[in-house]
Tab-separated table of C-alpha atoms and ligand atoms in Angstrom:
chain	number	residue	atom	x	y	z
A	1	MET	CA	1.912	20.954	5.904
A	2	ASP	CA	-0.204	21.972	3.488
A	3	ARG	CA	-3.760	21.113	3.488
A	4	LYS	CA	-4.418	19.909	-0.363
A	5	PRO	CA	-5.904	17.026	-0.810
A	6	LEU	CA	-2.845	14.424	-1.345
A	7	GLN	CA	-2.259	13.277	-5.191
A	8	LEU	CA	-2.010	9.752	-5.961
A	9	ARG	CA	1.640	8.852	-7.689
A	10	TYR	CA	1.292	6.666	-10.475
A	11	TYR	CA	3.656	4.023	-11.534
A	12	GLY	CA	7.357	5.893	-13.042
A	13	ASP	CA	6.943	7.858	-9.752
A	14	PRO	CA	10.461	7.771	-8.164
A	15	THR	CA	9.082	7.710	-4.891
A	16	LEU	CA	7.409	4.354	-5.372
A	17	ARG	CA	10.844	3.300	-5.406
A	18	ARG	CA	12.789	4.189	-2.627
A	19	LYS	CA	13.519	3.496	-0.227
A	20	ALA	CA	11.210	5.232	3.003
A	21	ASP	CA	12.439	7.080	5.646
A	22	ALA	CA	11.424	6.433	10.068
A	23	VAL	CA	9.367	8.448	11.812
A	24	GLU	CA	11.339	9.093	14.200
A	25	THR	CA	8.086	11.556	15.790
A	26	VAL	CA	4.495	10.384	16.070
A	27	ASP	CA	3.923	14.227	16.110
A	28	PRO	CA	0.886	15.971	15.701
A	29	GLU	CA	2.428	16.571	11.859
A	30	THR	CA	2.084	12.889	11.084
A	31	ARG	CA	-1.418	12.836	12.403
A	32	ARG	CA	-1.938	15.138	10.115
A	33	ILE	CA	-0.396	13.038	7.373
A	34	ILE	CA	-2.330	10.001	8.997
A	35	GLU	CA	-5.734	11.665	8.751
A	36	ALA	CA	-4.515	12.680	4.459
A	37	MET	CA	-3.373	9.564	3.604
A	38	PHE	CA	-7.623	8.559	4.975
A	39	ASP	CA	-9.044	10.104	2.863
A	40	CYS	CA	-7.402	9.929	-0.393
A	41	MET	CA	-7.718	6.451	0.318
A	42	TYR	CA	-11.055	6.434	0.547
A	43	ARG	CA	-11.805	8.540	-2.750
A	44	GLU	CA	-9.729	6.353	-4.764
A	45	ARG	CA	-11.765	3.527	-3.745
A	46	GLY	CA	-8.940	1.792	-2.135
A	47	ILE	CA	-8.783	-1.167	1.006
A	48	GLY	CA	-5.186	0.615	1.341
A	49	LEU	CA	-2.573	3.095	1.435
A	50	ALA	CA	1.229	3.504	1.571
A	51	ALA	CA	2.694	7.303	2.605
A	52	PRO	CA	5.333	6.546	-0.640
A	53	GLN	CA	2.354	6.827	-2.709
A	54	VAL	CA	1.642	10.242	-2.161
A	55	GLY	CA	5.020	10.644	-3.161
A	56	ILE	CA	5.448	11.124	0.940
A	57	ALA	CA	8.534	8.409	1.749
A	58	ARG	CA	7.869	7.575	5.150
A	59	ARG	CA	7.008	4.787	7.260
A	60	ILE	CA	3.436	5.275	7.604
A	61	PHE	CA	0.479	3.673	5.702
A	62	VAL	CA	-3.293	3.106	5.988
A	63	VAL	CA	-5.292	0.555	5.745
A	64	ASP	CA	-9.197	0.156	5.923
A	65	VAL	CA	-10.403	-3.691	5.505
A	66	GLU	CA	-12.809	-5.927	5.939
A	67	GLY	CA	-13.191	-9.790	7.044
A	68	GLU	CA	-14.994	-12.452	5.708
A	69	GLY	CA	-17.004	-12.110	8.453
A	70	GLY	CA	-17.830	-9.198	8.243
A	71	GLU	CA	-14.885	-7.398	11.095
A	72	ARG	CA	-13.937	-4.630	10.006
A	73	THR	CA	-10.067	-3.471	11.200
A	74	LYS	CA	-9.478	-0.208	9.395
A	75	LEU	CA	-6.171	0.564	10.999
A	76	ALA	CA	-2.693	3.691	10.317
A	77	LEU	CA	0.923	2.421	11.470
A	78	VAL	CA	3.843	3.994	11.995
A	79	ASN	CA	7.373	2.381	10.948
A	80	PRO	CA	5.684	-1.419	10.288
A	81	GLU	CA	7.574	-4.112	10.913
A	82	ILE	CA	6.713	-8.175	10.074
A	83	LYS	CA	7.116	-10.318	14.015
A	84	GLU	CA	5.677	-13.427	13.134
A	85	LYS	CA	4.747	-15.302	9.950
A	86	ARG	CA	3.115	-18.189	8.589
A	87	GLY	CA	2.550	-20.423	5.245
A	88	SER	CA	1.367	-18.546	1.897
A	89	VAL	CA	-1.604	-17.976	-0.355
A	90	THR	CA	-2.438	-16.846	-3.658
A	91	GLY	CA	-4.253	-14.298	-4.671
A	92	GLU	CA	-5.588	-11.928	-7.387
A	93	GLU	CA	-4.051	-8.136	-6.432
A	94	GLY	CA	-4.324	-4.253	-7.604
A	95	CYS	CA	-2.248	-2.080	-6.799
A	96	LEU	CA	-3.267	1.903	-6.389
A	97	SER	CA	-1.119	3.301	-8.428
A	98	ILE	CA	-1.237	0.260	-11.094
A	99	PRO	CA	-4.056	1.332	-12.199
A	100	GLY	CA	-5.675	-1.541	-14.798
A	101	ILE	CA	-3.189	-4.158	-13.614
A	102	HIS	CA	-4.066	-7.246	-11.861
A	103	GLU	CA	-2.018	-10.332	-10.891
A	104	ASP	CA	-2.043	-13.579	-8.579
A	105	VAL	CA	0.550	-12.453	-5.804
A	106	LYS	CA	2.411	-14.491	-3.035
A	107	ARG	CA	2.074	-13.969	0.599
A	108	HIS	CA	2.701	-15.211	3.903
A	109	ALA	CA	-1.172	-16.533	4.545
A	110	GLU	CA	-0.636	-15.150	8.798
A	111	VAL	CA	1.395	-11.993	9.812
A	112	VAL	CA	1.929	-10.280	12.798
A	113	PHE	CA	2.969	-6.724	12.528
A	114	GLU	CA	4.544	-4.336	15.026
A	115	GLY	CA	4.892	-0.977	15.101
A	116	LEU	CA	3.178	2.693	16.574
A	117	ASN	CA	-1.007	3.856	16.219
A	118	GLU	CA	-1.985	7.641	15.194
A	119	ARG	CA	-0.783	8.696	19.650
A	120	GLY	CA	2.683	6.614	18.696
A	121	GLU	CA	2.146	3.940	21.227
A	122	ARG	CA	3.622	0.839	20.320
A	123	VAL	CA	0.258	-2.107	18.626
A	124	LEU	CA	0.719	-5.673	17.603
A	125	VAL	CA	-2.228	-6.386	14.301
A	126	PRO	CA	-2.187	-10.379	13.743
A	127	ALA	CA	-3.729	-10.737	10.256
A	128	GLN	CA	-4.547	-12.924	7.844
A	129	GLY	CA	-6.398	-13.641	4.810
A	130	LEU	CA	-6.876	-9.885	2.932
A	131	LEU	CA	-5.908	-7.736	5.764
A	132	ALA	CA	-3.152	-10.080	6.013
A	133	ARG	CA	-2.240	-9.376	1.873
A	134	ALA	CA	-3.147	-5.053	2.149
A	135	LEU	CA	-0.050	-5.357	4.769
A	136	GLN	CA	2.232	-7.008	3.169
A	137	HIS	CA	1.527	-5.094	-0.185
A	138	GLU	CA	1.625	-1.993	1.895
A	139	LEU	CA	4.601	-2.749	3.828
A	140	ASP	CA	6.551	-3.398	0.245
A	141	HIS	CA	5.778	0.394	-0.695
A	142	LEU	CA	7.758	1.325	2.407
A	143	ASP	CA	10.555	-0.277	0.912
A	144	GLY	CA	10.775	0.957	-2.896
A	145	ILE	CA	8.755	-2.279	-3.582
A	146	LEU	CA	5.849	-3.035	-6.387
A	147	PHE	CA	3.482	-6.461	-6.584
A	148	ILE	CA	4.336	-6.604	-10.108
A	149	ASP	CA	8.226	-7.912	-8.529
A	150	ARG	CA	6.255	-10.313	-7.162
A	151	LEU	CA	5.640	-11.919	-10.483
A	152	SER	CA	7.384	-14.516	-12.348
A	153	ALA	CA	9.455	-13.647	-15.293
A	154	ILE	CA	7.491	-14.907	-18.173
A	155	ARG	CA	4.484	-12.382	-16.644
A	156	ARG	CA	6.117	-9.703	-15.988
A	157	LYS	CA	7.478	-10.082	-19.050
A	158	LEU	CA	3.918	-9.832	-20.311
A	159	LEU	CA	3.153	-6.387	-18.641
A	160	GLU	CA	6.390	-4.684	-19.827
A	161	PRO	CA	4.678	-3.102	-22.681
A	162	LYS	CA	1.455	-1.956	-20.847
A	163	LEU	CA	5.020	-0.888	-18.053
A	164	ALA	CA	7.009	1.116	-19.873
A	165	ARG	CA	3.482	2.899	-21.957
A	166	MET	CA	2.390	3.343	-18.063
A	167	GLN	CA	6.045	4.677	-17.270
A	168	ALA	CA	6.227	7.423	-20.685
A	169	ARG	CA	2.582	8.054	-18.792
A	170	ASP	CA	0.849	8.341	-22.144
A	171	ASP	CA	-1.405	5.204	-21.278
A	172	ARG	CA	-2.895	5.099	-17.937
A	173	GLU	CA	-5.769	3.118	-18.182
A	174	PRO	CA	-8.829	3.729	-15.880
A	175	GLU	CA	-9.640	1.214	-12.935
A	176	PRO	CA	-13.058	-0.109	-13.976
A	177	SER	CA	-15.065	0.618	-10.592
A	178	PRO	CA	-15.832	-0.960	-9.132
A	179	SER	CA	-13.108	-3.864	-9.301
A	180	ALA	CA	-13.699	-6.905	-7.959
A	181	THR	CA	-9.965	-6.820	-7.205
A	182	PRO	CA	-8.875	-4.942	-3.755
A	183	SER	CA	-6.832	-2.720	-4.159
A	184	PHE	CA	-3.822	-0.855	-1.655
B	1	NI	NI1	-0.137	-0.169	-4.219
Protein backbone atom coordinates (compact mmCIF):
# COMPACT_ATOMS: atom_id res chain seq x y z
CA MET A 1 0.00 0.00 0.00
CA ASP A 2 1.34 3.42 -0.84
CA ARG A 3 1.61 6.11 1.82
CA LYS A 4 -0.40 8.81 0.11
CA PRO A 5 -3.07 10.27 2.37
CA LEU A 6 -6.47 8.65 1.89
CA GLN A 7 -8.99 10.66 -0.07
CA LEU A 8 -12.55 10.96 1.14
CA ARG A 9 -15.18 9.64 -1.29
CA TYR A 10 -18.42 11.53 -1.72
CA TYR A 11 -22.03 10.67 -2.44
CA GLY A 12 -22.20 9.16 -5.93
CA ASP A 13 -19.01 7.12 -5.50
CA PRO A 14 -19.88 3.44 -6.12
CA THR A 15 -17.71 2.16 -3.24
CA LEU A 16 -20.14 3.83 -0.82
CA ARG A 17 -22.93 1.62 -2.14
CA ARG A 18 -21.36 -1.83 -2.10
CA LYS A 19 -21.20 -4.28 0.77
CA ALA A 20 -17.63 -4.28 2.03
CA ASP A 21 -15.63 -7.53 2.25
CA ALA A 22 -14.68 -9.15 5.55
CA VAL A 23 -11.02 -8.82 6.55
CA GLU A 24 -9.40 -12.26 6.69
CA THR A 25 -6.45 -11.41 8.90
CA VAL A 26 -5.58 -8.25 10.78
CA ASP A 27 -2.10 -7.86 9.34
CA PRO A 28 0.35 -4.95 9.04
CA GLU A 29 -1.48 -3.70 5.95
CA THR A 30 -4.75 -3.59 7.92
CA ARG A 31 -2.96 -1.59 10.62
CA ARG A 32 -1.58 0.84 8.04
CA ILE A 33 -5.10 1.33 6.66
CA ILE A 34 -6.44 1.97 10.18
CA GLU A 35 -3.72 4.51 10.90
CA ALA A 36 -4.35 6.32 7.61
CA MET A 37 -8.09 6.27 8.32
CA PHE A 38 -7.57 7.99 11.68
CA ASP A 39 -5.44 10.64 9.90
CA CYS A 40 -8.17 11.21 7.31
CA MET A 41 -10.92 11.33 9.96
CA TYR A 42 -9.08 13.98 12.01
CA ARG A 43 -8.22 15.96 8.89
CA GLU A 44 -11.90 16.04 7.92
CA ARG A 45 -12.96 16.81 11.51
CA GLY A 46 -15.12 13.70 11.75
CA ILE A 47 -15.70 11.52 14.79
CA GLY A 48 -15.98 8.33 12.76
CA LEU A 49 -14.90 6.97 9.39
CA ALA A 50 -15.56 3.71 7.56
CA ALA A 51 -13.15 2.22 5.02
CA PRO A 52 -15.61 2.51 2.07
CA GLN A 53 -15.58 6.28 2.66
CA VAL A 54 -11.95 6.27 1.53
CA GLY A 55 -12.55 3.85 -1.33
CA ILE A 56 -11.54 0.68 0.53
CA ALA A 57 -14.29 -1.96 0.41
CA ARG A 58 -13.25 -3.77 3.61
CA ARG A 59 -15.07 -4.15 6.90
CA ILE A 60 -13.08 -1.66 8.98
CA PHE A 61 -14.11 1.51 10.77
CA VAL A 62 -12.62 3.94 13.25
CA VAL A 63 -14.26 6.28 15.76
CA ASP A 64 -13.08 8.87 18.26
CA VAL A 65 -16.06 10.06 20.28
CA GLU A 66 -16.30 12.13 23.43
CA GLY A 67 -19.14 11.06 25.72
CA GLU A 68 -21.37 13.32 27.81
CA GLY A 69 -19.16 12.79 30.83
CA GLY A 70 -16.11 13.86 28.80
CA GLU A 71 -14.79 10.31 28.49
CA ARG A 72 -13.16 9.65 25.15
CA THR A 73 -13.48 6.45 23.16
CA LYS A 74 -10.99 6.02 20.35
CA LEU A 75 -11.08 2.67 18.63
CA ALA A 76 -10.84 0.75 15.40
CA LEU A 77 -13.10 -2.23 14.73
CA VAL A 78 -12.54 -4.87 12.07
CA ASN A 79 -15.41 -7.14 10.95
CA PRO A 80 -17.79 -5.47 13.46
CA GLU A 81 -21.22 -6.86 14.36
CA ILE A 82 -24.03 -5.76 16.66
CA LYS A 83 -24.36 -8.37 19.42
CA GLU A 84 -27.00 -6.61 21.54
CA LYS A 85 -29.33 -3.66 21.05
CA ARG A 86 -31.85 -1.89 23.25
CA GLY A 87 -34.32 0.96 22.86
CA SER A 88 -34.34 3.63 20.21
CA VAL A 89 -33.41 7.28 20.07
CA THR A 90 -33.56 9.98 17.41
CA GLY A 91 -30.70 12.41 16.93
CA GLU A 92 -29.10 14.60 14.28
CA GLU A 93 -26.39 13.12 12.07
CA GLY A 94 -24.13 14.28 9.33
CA CYS A 95 -21.88 12.22 7.09
CA LEU A 96 -18.43 13.21 5.87
CA SER A 97 -19.35 11.71 2.49
CA ILE A 98 -22.54 13.79 2.19
CA PRO A 99 -21.41 17.26 3.29
CA GLY A 100 -23.99 19.92 3.98
CA ILE A 101 -26.85 17.57 4.88
CA HIS A 102 -27.86 17.02 8.50
CA GLU A 103 -30.96 15.09 9.45
CA ASP A 104 -32.55 13.35 12.39
CA VAL A 105 -32.01 9.59 12.31
CA LYS A 106 -33.51 6.93 14.57
CA ARG A 107 -30.98 4.46 15.99
CA HIS A 108 -30.81 1.84 18.73
CA ALA A 109 -30.24 3.68 22.03
CA GLU A 110 -27.78 1.15 23.44
CA VAL A 111 -25.69 -1.40 21.62
CA VAL A 112 -22.94 -3.89 22.24
CA PHE A 113 -20.60 -4.27 19.28
CA GLU A 114 -18.22 -7.15 18.75
CA GLY A 115 -15.26 -7.13 16.40
CA LEU A 116 -11.49 -7.35 16.15
CA ASN A 117 -9.22 -4.55 17.29
CA GLU A 118 -6.08 -3.42 15.43
CA ARG A 119 -4.14 -6.26 17.05
CA GLY A 120 -6.62 -8.85 15.82
CA GLU A 121 -8.04 -9.46 19.31
CA ARG A 122 -11.77 -10.02 19.76
CA VAL A 123 -13.33 -7.14 21.70
CA LEU A 124 -16.79 -6.23 23.00
CA VAL A 125 -17.76 -2.57 22.90
CA PRO A 126 -20.80 -1.52 24.95
CA ALA A 127 -22.04 1.90 23.85
CA GLN A 128 -24.78 4.44 24.34
CA GLY A 129 -25.29 8.07 23.37
CA LEU A 130 -23.16 9.50 20.58
CA LEU A 131 -20.79 6.52 20.55
CA ALA A 132 -23.70 4.12 19.92
CA ARG A 133 -24.89 6.38 17.10
CA ALA A 134 -21.44 6.60 15.53
CA LEU A 135 -20.92 2.82 15.64
CA GLN A 136 -24.28 2.18 13.95
CA HIS A 137 -23.64 4.85 11.29
CA GLU A 138 -20.27 3.28 10.50
CA LEU A 139 -21.63 -0.27 10.40
CA ASP A 140 -24.21 0.94 7.88
CA HIS A 141 -21.35 2.25 5.70
CA LEU A 142 -19.89 -1.28 5.60
CA ASP A 143 -23.20 -2.52 4.19
CA GLY A 144 -23.49 0.21 1.58
CA ILE A 145 -26.18 2.03 3.59
CA LEU A 146 -26.10 5.83 4.02
CA PHE A 147 -27.91 7.76 6.76
CA ILE A 148 -30.17 9.38 4.17
CA ASP A 149 -31.58 5.89 3.47
CA ARG A 150 -32.98 5.88 7.00
CA LEU A 151 -35.02 9.07 6.62
CA SER A 152 -38.77 9.15 6.12
CA ALA A 153 -39.89 8.99 2.48
CA ILE A 154 -40.95 12.63 2.70
CA ARG A 155 -37.65 13.91 4.09
CA ARG A 156 -35.76 11.86 1.54
CA LYS A 157 -37.86 13.23 -1.31
CA LEU A 158 -37.18 16.80 -0.18
CA LEU A 159 -33.44 16.09 -0.35
CA GLU A 160 -33.58 14.44 -3.79
CA PRO A 161 -32.69 17.52 -5.90
CA LYS A 162 -29.72 18.32 -3.67
CA LEU A 163 -28.56 14.70 -3.75
CA ALA A 164 -28.95 14.51 -7.52
CA ARG A 165 -26.75 17.60 -7.92
CA MET A 166 -24.24 16.16 -5.48
CA GLN A 167 -24.19 12.91 -7.45
CA ALA A 168 -23.50 14.90 -10.60
CA ARG A 169 -20.56 16.35 -8.64
CA ASP A 170 -21.32 19.95 -9.42
CA ASP A 171 -22.88 20.97 -6.12
CA ARG A 172 -20.80 19.70 -3.26
CA GLU A 173 -21.36 22.13 -0.45
CA PRO A 174 -18.43 22.66 1.84
CA GLU A 175 -19.25 21.54 5.37
CA PRO A 176 -19.79 24.63 7.50
CA SER A 177 -16.85 24.57 9.84
CA PRO A 178 -17.11 23.97 12.67
CA SER A 179 -20.46 22.20 12.33
CA ALA A 180 -22.58 21.67 15.41
CA THR A 181 -23.70 18.32 14.06
CA PRO A 182 -21.37 15.37 14.43
CA SER A 183 -20.24 13.91 11.11
CA PHE A 184 -19.03 10.37 10.62
NI1 LIG B 1 -20.93 8.69 7.20
